[in-house]
Amino acid sequence: MTTHTADAQRQIARYRSLVQVTAALARHARTPDLLRTMHVEVQRLFAMPVTLLARRTPEGGWHCLTLESHNMAEQVLAPRRDGLLERVLGGTLRLENDLPAYLQREGLGVVRVHFRHDLPHTMSWMGVPLQVGGEDVGVLSVQSYDLHAFVPEDLEFLELLGVHLSVALENAALHERIEREARTDPLTGLANRRHFTEQAQATLRRCAHGQPCTLAVVDVQEFKVINDTYGHLAGDQVLVGLAGLLRDLGPGSHAFRLGGDEFAALLPLPLPRAEAQLDDLLGQVAAAAWPVPQPPRLNVGLAAAWPGATLSEWLREADARMYRAKRRRTPRLLDPEEREG
C-alpha cells in the first residue's frame, strides 16, 4: 500500500469519526449533556489525554470543563488580560507543539485546570474559537503530554469540529430558550401555569415524604376597576410590581402567574410560617409605590399540603380560602378555624 493511499484512507476514517461525533452532538438538546458528550467524543477523535471546553462568563472570565484521565472537572477562572484562551479568540494562537517553550518565550503564565495534579503537564496544545450567533463564546482545546503531538491536519479537524460544536451549542441554546419561554409569562417574567402544574406536582411528591409546603393563591381585588379607571398600562404595571414582590417571598419559594390577575406561590413552609410570610407581603404591597392612587388590595388563600392530596384538591382548597377572603374584603389571611385545621 502506497503512502498516498494510506494517508487517504486515514483521512476518510477521520472524516467518518467526525461525522459520528457530529451525530452524537446532534442528539442532545440540553447544553450540559451536549458538553459532556463532546468531551468523550473529542477524545475518541484525537486519542489525546486532555480536552478542555472553556466558555466565557458574563464577567469576562472562563467556565472550564476539562476531561483528563477519565476525570471530568469544572472550574471558573477569573478574567485575564492575556492568556492562551484570550489569544485563541484574538486569532494569534491555534497550535503550539512545544507549549513550555512558547510560554517562556511569550512571558505567559497559565492556570492549571486539571483534575489531578499528579498527572504530567501539557506539552502540545491546540485551541479553536466557538461562536454562537456570530459572537465568540468559548474555546475548544485538545492537549497532549507529548512534544510535537499535533500536525496541521489535526488543527483542520479541530476547526471543523469547532464549527459543528458551535452549531450544536446554538441549537441547544435555542431549544432551551424556546422551552423557557413556553414556561414563562411574557408580561411579568414569572413562571406560567404550565410550569406551576409541573412544580406543584413535584412539590406534592416531596410533601408525601414529610416535607412541609403551603400553596398560596393570590389575586387583585377589583382588578377590572383598575383597568377601567386608569387604563390597561397601569393595570399591567400593577401586575408586574406584584410579580416582583412575589418573586422575593423567601428562600426556596416559587411564584407563578396563573393568568389574568391570579398568581400562585409554593412556599416550603408549614401553614403558620407561610401565613406570616404572606402577611409581610401585604405590608410590602401597602408600602410600595404604584401607578394608581391606592395600593392594590390582594385576596390570599393558603392551603398546606396533606398526605394523598392531588393537585386539583390542593388548588381547590387554596382557591376556596381565597374566595372567602374576597367576600370578607379583609386583609386577614385565615379564619381561626382554618389555622386550627
mmCIF file of C-alpha atoms in Angstrom:
data_model
loop_
_atom_site.group_PDB
_atom_site.id
_atom_site.type_symbol
_atom_site.label_atom_id
_atom_site.label_comp_id
_atom_site.label_asym_id
_atom_site.label_seq_id
_atom_site.Cartn_x
_atom_site.Cartn_y
_atom_site.Cartn_z
ATOM 1 C CA MET A 1 0.000 0.000 0.000
ATOM 2 C CA THR A 2 1.470 3.399 -1.003
ATOM 3 C CA THR A 3 1.899 6.241 1.451
ATOM 4 C CA HIS A 4 -0.607 8.308 -0.534
ATOM 5 C CA THR A 5 -3.236 5.554 -0.296
ATOM 6 C CA ALA A 6 -2.602 5.097 3.424
ATOM 7 C CA ASP A 7 -2.982 8.849 4.037
ATOM 8 C CA ALA A 8 -6.222 8.913 2.048
ATOM 9 C CA GLN A 9 -7.665 6.013 4.000
ATOM 10 C CA ARG A 10 -6.645 7.600 7.293
ATOM 11 C CA GLN A 11 -8.341 10.863 6.320
ATOM 12 C CA ILE A 12 -11.502 9.010 5.281
ATOM 13 C CA ALA A 13 -11.528 7.214 8.626
ATOM 14 C CA ARG A 14 -11.172 10.529 10.457
ATOM 15 C CA TYR A 15 -13.977 12.117 8.464
ATOM 16 C CA ARG A 16 -16.169 9.172 9.362
ATOM 17 C CA SER A 17 -15.261 9.688 13.002
ATOM 18 C CA LEU A 18 -16.082 13.381 12.652
ATOM 19 C CA VAL A 19 -19.498 12.505 11.221
ATOM 20 C CA GLN A 20 -20.097 10.189 14.182
ATOM 21 C CA VAL A 21 -19.096 12.929 16.625
ATOM 22 C CA THR A 22 -21.417 15.398 14.894
ATOM 23 C CA ALA A 23 -24.287 12.901 15.050
ATOM 24 C CA ALA A 24 -23.630 12.322 18.752
ATOM 25 C CA LEU A 25 -23.720 16.060 19.426
ATOM 26 C CA ALA A 26 -26.952 16.472 17.464
ATOM 27 C CA ARG A 27 -28.736 14.024 19.757
ATOM 28 C CA HIS A 28 -28.548 16.409 22.706
ATOM 29 C CA ALA A 29 -30.844 19.399 23.112
ATOM 30 C CA ARG A 30 -29.567 20.472 26.538
ATOM 31 C CA THR A 31 -26.248 22.244 26.901
ATOM 32 C CA PRO A 32 -24.861 20.264 29.916
ATOM 33 C CA ASP A 33 -25.488 16.926 28.189
ATOM 34 C CA LEU A 34 -24.017 18.273 24.972
ATOM 35 C CA LEU A 35 -20.811 19.441 26.641
ATOM 36 C CA ARG A 36 -20.143 16.168 28.401
ATOM 37 C CA THR A 37 -20.781 14.173 25.243
ATOM 38 C CA MET A 38 -18.448 16.488 23.357
ATOM 39 C CA HIS A 39 -15.545 15.709 25.686
ATOM 40 C CA VAL A 40 -15.900 11.967 25.313
ATOM 41 C CA GLU A 41 -16.275 12.133 21.535
ATOM 42 C CA VAL A 42 -13.331 14.530 21.054
ATOM 43 C CA GLN A 43 -11.012 12.204 22.922
ATOM 44 C CA ARG A 44 -12.096 9.381 20.630
ATOM 45 C CA LEU A 45 -11.434 11.519 17.562
ATOM 46 C CA PHE A 46 -7.987 12.727 18.603
ATOM 47 C CA ALA A 47 -6.894 9.999 21.044
ATOM 48 C CA MET A 48 -5.402 12.689 23.296
ATOM 49 C CA PRO A 49 -5.476 12.630 27.102
ATOM 50 C CA VAL A 50 -6.900 16.114 27.714
ATOM 51 C CA THR A 51 -9.822 18.066 26.274
ATOM 52 C CA LEU A 52 -10.891 21.466 27.553
ATOM 53 C CA LEU A 53 -14.026 23.434 26.813
ATOM 54 C CA ALA A 54 -13.815 26.985 28.125
ATOM 55 C CA ARG A 55 -16.876 29.222 27.898
ATOM 56 C CA ARG A 56 -16.934 32.942 28.556
ATOM 57 C CA THR A 57 -18.700 34.038 31.745
ATOM 58 C CA PRO A 58 -20.706 37.293 31.891
ATOM 59 C CA GLU A 59 -17.859 38.786 33.954
ATOM 60 C CA GLY A 60 -15.312 38.082 31.220
ATOM 61 C CA GLY A 61 -13.717 35.061 32.865
ATOM 62 C CA TRP A 62 -13.981 31.428 31.871
ATOM 63 C CA HIS A 63 -16.081 28.460 32.906
ATOM 64 C CA CYS A 64 -13.876 25.451 32.156
ATOM 65 C CA LEU A 65 -14.958 21.852 31.744
ATOM 66 C CA THR A 66 -11.968 19.511 31.483
ATOM 67 C CA LEU A 67 -11.768 15.799 30.770
ATOM 68 C CA GLU A 68 -8.432 14.308 31.763
ATOM 69 C CA SER A 69 -7.593 10.701 32.530
ATOM 70 C CA HIS A 70 -11.337 9.839 32.567
ATOM 71 C CA ASN A 71 -11.999 12.528 35.187
ATOM 72 C CA MET A 72 -14.348 15.408 34.460
ATOM 73 C CA ALA A 73 -13.639 18.648 36.319
ATOM 74 C CA GLU A 74 -15.261 22.093 36.386
ATOM 75 C CA GLN A 75 -13.522 25.315 37.310
ATOM 76 C CA VAL A 76 -14.221 29.033 36.954
ATOM 77 C CA LEU A 77 -11.273 31.264 36.071
ATOM 78 C CA ALA A 78 -11.201 34.982 36.769
ATOM 79 C CA PRO A 79 -10.885 37.430 33.850
ATOM 80 C CA ARG A 80 -7.331 37.816 32.489
ATOM 81 C CA ARG A 81 -5.782 40.373 30.190
ATOM 82 C CA ASP A 82 -3.722 37.822 28.264
ATOM 83 C CA GLY A 83 -3.531 34.049 28.152
ATOM 84 C CA LEU A 84 -3.855 31.063 25.870
ATOM 85 C CA LEU A 85 -7.640 31.274 25.692
ATOM 86 C CA GLU A 86 -7.627 35.017 25.086
ATOM 87 C CA ARG A 87 -5.098 34.555 22.293
ATOM 88 C CA VAL A 88 -7.291 31.960 20.582
ATOM 89 C CA LEU A 89 -10.171 34.431 20.500
ATOM 90 C CA GLY A 90 -7.772 37.134 19.359
ATOM 91 C CA GLY A 91 -6.619 34.970 16.431
ATOM 92 C CA THR A 92 -2.945 34.830 17.436
ATOM 93 C CA LEU A 93 -2.786 31.215 18.664
ATOM 94 C CA ARG A 94 -4.124 27.936 17.338
ATOM 95 C CA LEU A 95 -1.439 25.241 17.621
ATOM 96 C CA GLU A 96 1.717 25.042 19.708
ATOM 97 C CA ASN A 97 3.777 21.826 19.779
ATOM 98 C CA ASP A 98 6.185 22.986 22.497
ATOM 99 C CA LEU A 99 3.973 24.753 24.989
ATOM 100 C CA PRO A 100 6.601 25.265 27.751
ATOM 101 C CA ALA A 101 8.951 26.980 25.296
ATOM 102 C CA TYR A 102 6.089 29.116 23.948
ATOM 103 C CA LEU A 103 5.068 30.225 27.427
ATOM 104 C CA GLN A 104 8.626 31.128 28.330
ATOM 105 C CA ARG A 105 9.177 32.980 25.074
ATOM 106 C CA GLU A 106 5.949 34.942 25.375
ATOM 107 C CA GLY A 107 6.210 35.529 29.107
ATOM 108 C CA LEU A 108 2.787 33.951 29.737
ATOM 109 C CA GLY A 109 1.568 32.262 32.865
ATOM 110 C CA VAL A 110 -1.071 29.539 32.744
ATOM 111 C CA VAL A 111 -3.645 28.307 35.224
ATOM 112 C CA ARG A 112 -3.740 24.547 35.590
ATOM 113 C CA VAL A 113 -7.291 23.301 35.350
ATOM 114 C CA HIS A 114 -6.517 19.604 35.514
ATOM 115 C CA PHE A 115 -8.463 17.479 37.949
ATOM 116 C CA ARG A 116 -5.403 15.505 39.107
ATOM 117 C CA HIS A 117 -2.279 17.447 39.841
ATOM 118 C CA ASP A 118 -0.067 14.353 39.763
ATOM 119 C CA LEU A 119 -0.582 14.000 36.002
ATOM 120 C CA PRO A 120 2.016 15.333 33.535
ATOM 121 C CA HIS A 121 1.916 18.899 32.239
ATOM 122 C CA THR A 122 0.606 19.712 28.791
ATOM 123 C CA MET A 123 3.394 19.841 26.199
ATOM 124 C CA SER A 124 1.402 20.237 22.948
ATOM 125 C CA TRP A 125 -1.717 22.424 22.730
ATOM 126 C CA MET A 126 -4.417 23.234 20.181
ATOM 127 C CA GLY A 127 -7.380 25.552 20.560
ATOM 128 C CA VAL A 128 -10.121 26.896 18.288
ATOM 129 C CA PRO A 129 -12.827 29.501 18.955
ATOM 130 C CA LEU A 130 -16.507 28.662 19.362
ATOM 131 C CA GLN A 131 -19.120 31.079 18.070
ATOM 132 C CA VAL A 132 -22.844 31.377 18.730
ATOM 133 C CA GLY A 133 -24.832 33.978 16.866
ATOM 134 C CA GLY A 134 -21.656 35.409 15.355
ATOM 135 C CA GLU A 135 -20.085 36.078 18.759
ATOM 136 C CA ASP A 136 -17.094 34.320 20.329
ATOM 137 C CA VAL A 137 -18.420 32.381 23.308
ATOM 138 C CA GLY A 138 -15.641 29.935 24.093
ATOM 139 C CA VAL A 139 -12.628 27.854 23.157
ATOM 140 C CA LEU A 140 -12.323 24.148 22.423
ATOM 141 C CA SER A 141 -8.852 22.806 23.235
ATOM 142 C CA VAL A 142 -7.149 19.426 22.788
ATOM 143 C CA GLN A 143 -3.892 18.797 24.655
ATOM 144 C CA SER A 144 -1.143 16.197 24.848
ATOM 145 C CA TYR A 145 1.571 15.309 27.345
ATOM 146 C CA ASP A 146 3.991 14.759 24.418
ATOM 147 C CA LEU A 147 6.016 17.303 22.472
ATOM 148 C CA HIS A 148 5.152 17.740 18.781
ATOM 149 C CA ALA A 149 1.979 15.681 19.131
ATOM 150 C CA PHE A 150 -0.037 17.580 16.509
ATOM 151 C CA VAL A 151 0.205 18.144 12.771
ATOM 152 C CA PRO A 152 -1.627 20.775 10.690
ATOM 153 C CA GLU A 153 -4.232 18.193 9.706
ATOM 154 C CA ASP A 154 -5.155 17.828 13.382
ATOM 155 C CA LEU A 155 -5.862 21.533 13.576
ATOM 156 C CA GLU A 156 -8.034 21.356 10.459
ATOM 157 C CA PHE A 157 -10.142 18.621 12.028
ATOM 158 C CA LEU A 158 -10.389 20.521 15.321
ATOM 159 C CA GLU A 159 -11.547 23.616 13.433
ATOM 160 C CA LEU A 160 -14.199 21.543 11.646
ATOM 161 C CA LEU A 161 -15.288 20.076 14.947
ATOM 162 C CA GLY A 162 -15.402 23.567 16.447
ATOM 163 C CA VAL A 163 -17.816 24.642 13.727
ATOM 164 C CA HIS A 164 -20.078 21.644 14.372
ATOM 165 C CA LEU A 165 -19.932 22.165 18.122
ATOM 166 C CA SER A 166 -20.785 25.843 17.696
ATOM 167 C CA VAL A 167 -23.862 24.897 15.667
ATOM 168 C CA ALA A 168 -24.850 22.320 18.287
ATOM 169 C CA LEU A 169 -24.419 24.874 21.078
ATOM 170 C CA GLU A 170 -26.522 27.413 19.178
ATOM 171 C CA ASN A 171 -29.254 24.822 18.611
ATOM 172 C CA ALA A 172 -29.187 23.807 22.284
ATOM 173 C CA ALA A 173 -29.416 27.452 23.368
ATOM 174 C CA LEU A 174 -32.364 27.981 21.003
ATOM 175 C CA HIS A 175 -34.111 24.859 22.320
ATOM 176 C CA GLU A 176 -33.578 25.974 25.922
ATOM 177 C CA ARG A 177 -34.846 29.484 25.137
ATOM 178 C CA ILE A 178 -37.989 28.129 23.471
ATOM 179 C CA GLU A 179 -38.554 25.765 26.377
ATOM 180 C CA ARG A 180 -38.007 28.594 28.867
ATOM 181 C CA GLU A 181 -40.377 30.908 27.012
ATOM 182 C CA ALA A 182 -43.010 28.167 26.886
ATOM 183 C CA ARG A 183 -42.933 28.102 30.694
ATOM 184 C CA THR A 184 -42.667 31.845 31.308
ATOM 185 C CA ASP A 185 -45.319 34.534 31.467
ATOM 186 C CA PRO A 186 -44.203 37.233 28.991
ATOM 187 C CA LEU A 187 -45.592 40.191 30.971
ATOM 188 C CA THR A 188 -44.254 39.505 34.446
ATOM 189 C CA GLY A 189 -41.383 37.095 33.780
ATOM 190 C CA LEU A 190 -42.805 34.656 36.327
ATOM 191 C CA ALA A 191 -43.268 31.006 35.523
ATOM 192 C CA ASN A 192 -46.661 30.337 33.933
ATOM 193 C CA ARG A 193 -49.497 27.903 34.701
ATOM 194 C CA ARG A 194 -47.831 25.072 32.777
ATOM 195 C CA HIS A 195 -44.716 25.350 34.903
ATOM 196 C CA PHE A 196 -46.841 25.730 38.037
ATOM 197 C CA THR A 197 -48.515 22.393 37.322
ATOM 198 C CA GLU A 198 -45.150 20.648 36.948
ATOM 199 C CA GLN A 199 -43.631 22.266 40.040
ATOM 200 C CA ALA A 200 -46.707 21.757 42.209
ATOM 201 C CA GLN A 201 -46.924 18.061 41.362
ATOM 202 C CA ALA A 202 -43.224 17.634 42.171
ATOM 203 C CA THR A 203 -43.785 19.520 45.427
ATOM 204 C CA LEU A 204 -46.651 17.218 46.402
ATOM 205 C CA ARG A 205 -44.377 14.222 45.870
ATOM 206 C CA ARG A 206 -41.808 15.745 48.221
ATOM 207 C CA CYS A 207 -44.505 16.566 50.765
ATOM 208 C CA ALA A 208 -45.539 12.911 50.735
ATOM 209 C CA HIS A 209 -42.143 12.243 52.338
ATOM 210 C CA GLY A 210 -42.774 14.681 55.184
ATOM 211 C CA GLN A 211 -41.531 17.977 53.764
ATOM 212 C CA PRO A 212 -43.912 20.831 54.640
ATOM 213 C CA CYS A 213 -45.274 23.030 51.887
ATOM 214 C CA THR A 214 -48.003 25.633 51.589
ATOM 215 C CA LEU A 215 -49.736 26.795 48.447
ATOM 216 C CA ALA A 216 -50.732 30.453 48.249
ATOM 217 C CA VAL A 217 -53.230 31.674 45.652
ATOM 218 C CA VAL A 218 -53.407 35.441 45.183
ATOM 219 C CA ASP A 219 -55.498 37.786 43.085
ATOM 220 C CA VAL A 220 -56.112 41.538 42.973
ATOM 221 C CA GLN A 221 -59.371 42.813 44.452
ATOM 222 C CA GLU A 222 -61.459 44.575 41.775
ATOM 223 C CA PHE A 223 -58.652 44.478 39.229
ATOM 224 C CA LYS A 224 -61.123 45.257 36.436
ATOM 225 C CA VAL A 225 -61.840 48.587 38.126
ATOM 226 C CA ILE A 226 -58.133 49.442 37.966
ATOM 227 C CA ASN A 227 -58.052 48.678 34.237
ATOM 228 C CA ASP A 228 -61.281 50.565 33.520
ATOM 229 C CA THR A 229 -60.352 53.613 35.607
ATOM 230 C CA TYR A 230 -56.608 54.017 34.994
ATOM 231 C CA GLY A 231 -56.047 52.080 31.778
ATOM 232 C CA HIS A 232 -54.558 48.720 30.897
ATOM 233 C CA LEU A 233 -50.998 50.057 31.006
ATOM 234 C CA ALA A 234 -51.447 50.927 34.666
ATOM 235 C CA GLY A 235 -53.046 47.523 35.228
ATOM 236 C CA ASP A 236 -50.066 45.807 33.630
ATOM 237 C CA GLN A 237 -47.699 47.823 35.815
ATOM 238 C CA VAL A 238 -49.610 46.701 38.901
ATOM 239 C CA LEU A 239 -49.224 43.064 37.841
ATOM 240 C CA VAL A 240 -45.520 43.488 37.140
ATOM 241 C CA GLY A 241 -44.979 45.164 40.524
ATOM 242 C CA LEU A 242 -46.864 42.429 42.327
ATOM 243 C CA ALA A 243 -44.859 39.780 40.485
ATOM 244 C CA GLY A 244 -41.639 41.386 41.686
ATOM 245 C CA LEU A 245 -42.782 41.177 45.312
ATOM 246 C CA LEU A 246 -43.937 37.581 44.934
ATOM 247 C CA ARG A 247 -40.611 36.645 43.349
ATOM 248 C CA ASP A 248 -38.858 37.672 46.582
ATOM 249 C CA LEU A 249 -41.108 35.839 49.023
ATOM 250 C CA GLY A 250 -38.259 33.901 50.562
ATOM 251 C CA PRO A 251 -35.642 31.155 50.083
ATOM 252 C CA GLY A 252 -36.994 28.124 48.305
ATOM 253 C CA SER A 253 -40.262 29.810 47.325
ATOM 254 C CA HIS A 254 -41.514 29.815 43.733
ATOM 255 C CA ALA A 255 -44.016 32.286 42.283
ATOM 256 C CA PHE A 256 -46.233 31.864 39.211
ATOM 257 C CA ARG A 257 -48.744 33.844 37.191
ATOM 258 C CA LEU A 258 -51.710 31.579 36.570
ATOM 259 C CA GLY A 259 -53.465 34.052 34.282
ATOM 260 C CA GLY A 260 -55.111 37.457 34.395
ATOM 261 C CA ASP A 261 -54.662 38.905 37.884
ATOM 262 C CA GLU A 262 -54.271 35.486 39.525
ATOM 263 C CA PHE A 263 -50.955 34.348 40.963
ATOM 264 C CA ALA A 264 -49.710 31.376 42.966
ATOM 265 C CA ALA A 265 -46.720 30.670 45.157
ATOM 266 C CA LEU A 266 -45.252 27.472 46.541
ATOM 267 C CA LEU A 267 -43.646 28.011 49.928
ATOM 268 C CA PRO A 268 -41.519 25.293 51.622
ATOM 269 C CA LEU A 269 -43.091 26.169 54.976
ATOM 270 C CA PRO A 270 -45.809 24.913 57.316
ATOM 271 C CA LEU A 271 -49.025 26.912 57.258
ATOM 272 C CA PRO A 272 -48.364 29.288 60.221
ATOM 273 C CA ARG A 273 -44.974 30.382 58.858
ATOM 274 C CA ALA A 274 -46.398 30.729 55.348
ATOM 275 C CA GLU A 275 -49.155 32.970 56.728
ATOM 276 C CA ALA A 276 -46.536 35.165 58.419
ATOM 277 C CA GLN A 277 -44.625 35.431 55.146
ATOM 278 C CA LEU A 278 -47.765 36.453 53.240
ATOM 279 C CA ASP A 279 -48.564 38.983 55.981
ATOM 280 C CA ASP A 280 -45.153 40.516 55.273
ATOM 281 C CA LEU A 281 -46.040 40.581 51.577
ATOM 282 C CA LEU A 282 -49.234 42.502 52.298
ATOM 283 C CA GLY A 283 -47.173 45.016 54.244
ATOM 284 C CA GLN A 284 -44.779 45.415 51.332
ATOM 285 C CA VAL A 285 -47.697 45.936 48.950
ATOM 286 C CA ALA A 286 -49.099 48.660 51.193
ATOM 287 C CA ALA A 287 -45.709 50.417 51.387
ATOM 288 C CA ALA A 288 -44.689 50.153 47.719
ATOM 289 C CA ALA A 289 -45.102 52.823 45.036
ATOM 290 C CA TRP A 290 -47.835 52.063 42.500
ATOM 291 C CA PRO A 291 -49.060 53.691 39.269
ATOM 292 C CA VAL A 292 -52.529 54.113 40.839
ATOM 293 C CA PRO A 293 -53.576 56.340 43.779
ATOM 294 C CA GLN A 294 -54.098 53.460 46.238
ATOM 295 C CA PRO A 295 -52.091 50.260 46.685
ATOM 296 C CA PRO A 296 -53.869 47.259 45.192
ATOM 297 C CA ARG A 297 -55.738 45.083 47.646
ATOM 298 C CA LEU A 298 -54.978 41.397 47.490
ATOM 299 C CA ASN A 299 -57.071 38.346 48.166
ATOM 300 C CA VAL A 300 -54.985 35.470 49.504
ATOM 301 C CA GLY A 301 -55.859 31.831 50.056
ATOM 302 C CA LEU A 302 -53.462 29.438 51.787
ATOM 303 C CA ALA A 303 -53.552 25.651 51.921
ATOM 304 C CA ALA A 304 -50.977 23.315 53.436
ATOM 305 C CA ALA A 305 -50.268 20.130 51.529
ATOM 306 C CA TRP A 306 -51.547 16.940 53.119
ATOM 307 C CA PRO A 307 -50.758 13.255 52.520
ATOM 308 C CA GLY A 308 -52.501 11.842 49.498
ATOM 309 C CA ALA A 309 -53.654 15.218 48.168
ATOM 310 C CA THR A 310 -53.933 15.676 44.426
ATOM 311 C CA LEU A 311 -53.033 18.942 42.771
ATOM 312 C CA SER A 312 -56.702 19.603 41.953
ATOM 313 C CA GLU A 313 -57.697 19.122 45.595
ATOM 314 C CA TRP A 314 -54.834 21.290 46.866
ATOM 315 C CA LEU A 315 -55.611 24.078 44.430
ATOM 316 C CA ARG A 316 -59.347 23.847 45.166
ATOM 317 C CA GLU A 317 -58.685 24.256 48.903
ATOM 318 C CA ALA A 318 -56.491 27.342 48.381
ATOM 319 C CA ASP A 319 -58.969 28.809 45.888
ATOM 320 C CA ALA A 320 -61.859 28.353 48.304
ATOM 321 C CA ARG A 321 -59.994 30.243 51.009
ATOM 322 C CA MET A 322 -59.057 32.988 48.570
ATOM 323 C CA TYR A 323 -62.695 33.486 47.576
ATOM 324 C CA ARG A 324 -63.690 33.620 51.244
ATOM 325 C CA ALA A 325 -61.086 36.361 51.674
ATOM 326 C CA LYS A 326 -62.539 38.164 48.663
ATOM 327 C CA ARG A 327 -66.013 38.063 50.182
ATOM 328 C CA ARG A 328 -64.710 39.240 53.577
ATOM 329 C CA ARG A 329 -62.852 42.152 51.963
ATOM 330 C CA THR A 330 -60.330 41.958 54.803
ATOM 331 C CA PRO A 331 -56.515 41.531 54.790
ATOM 332 C CA ARG A 332 -56.836 38.612 57.254
ATOM 333 C CA LEU A 333 -55.488 35.511 55.504
ATOM 334 C CA LEU A 334 -57.055 32.712 57.538
ATOM 335 C CA ASP A 335 -60.047 32.345 59.803
ATOM 336 C CA PRO A 336 -59.289 30.964 63.284
ATOM 337 C CA GLU A 337 -60.775 27.576 62.397
ATOM 338 C CA GLU A 338 -58.571 27.425 59.287
ATOM 339 C CA ARG A 339 -55.489 27.954 61.428
ATOM 340 C CA GLU A 340 -56.547 25.190 63.761
ATOM 341 C CA GLY A 341 -57.226 22.878 60.793
#
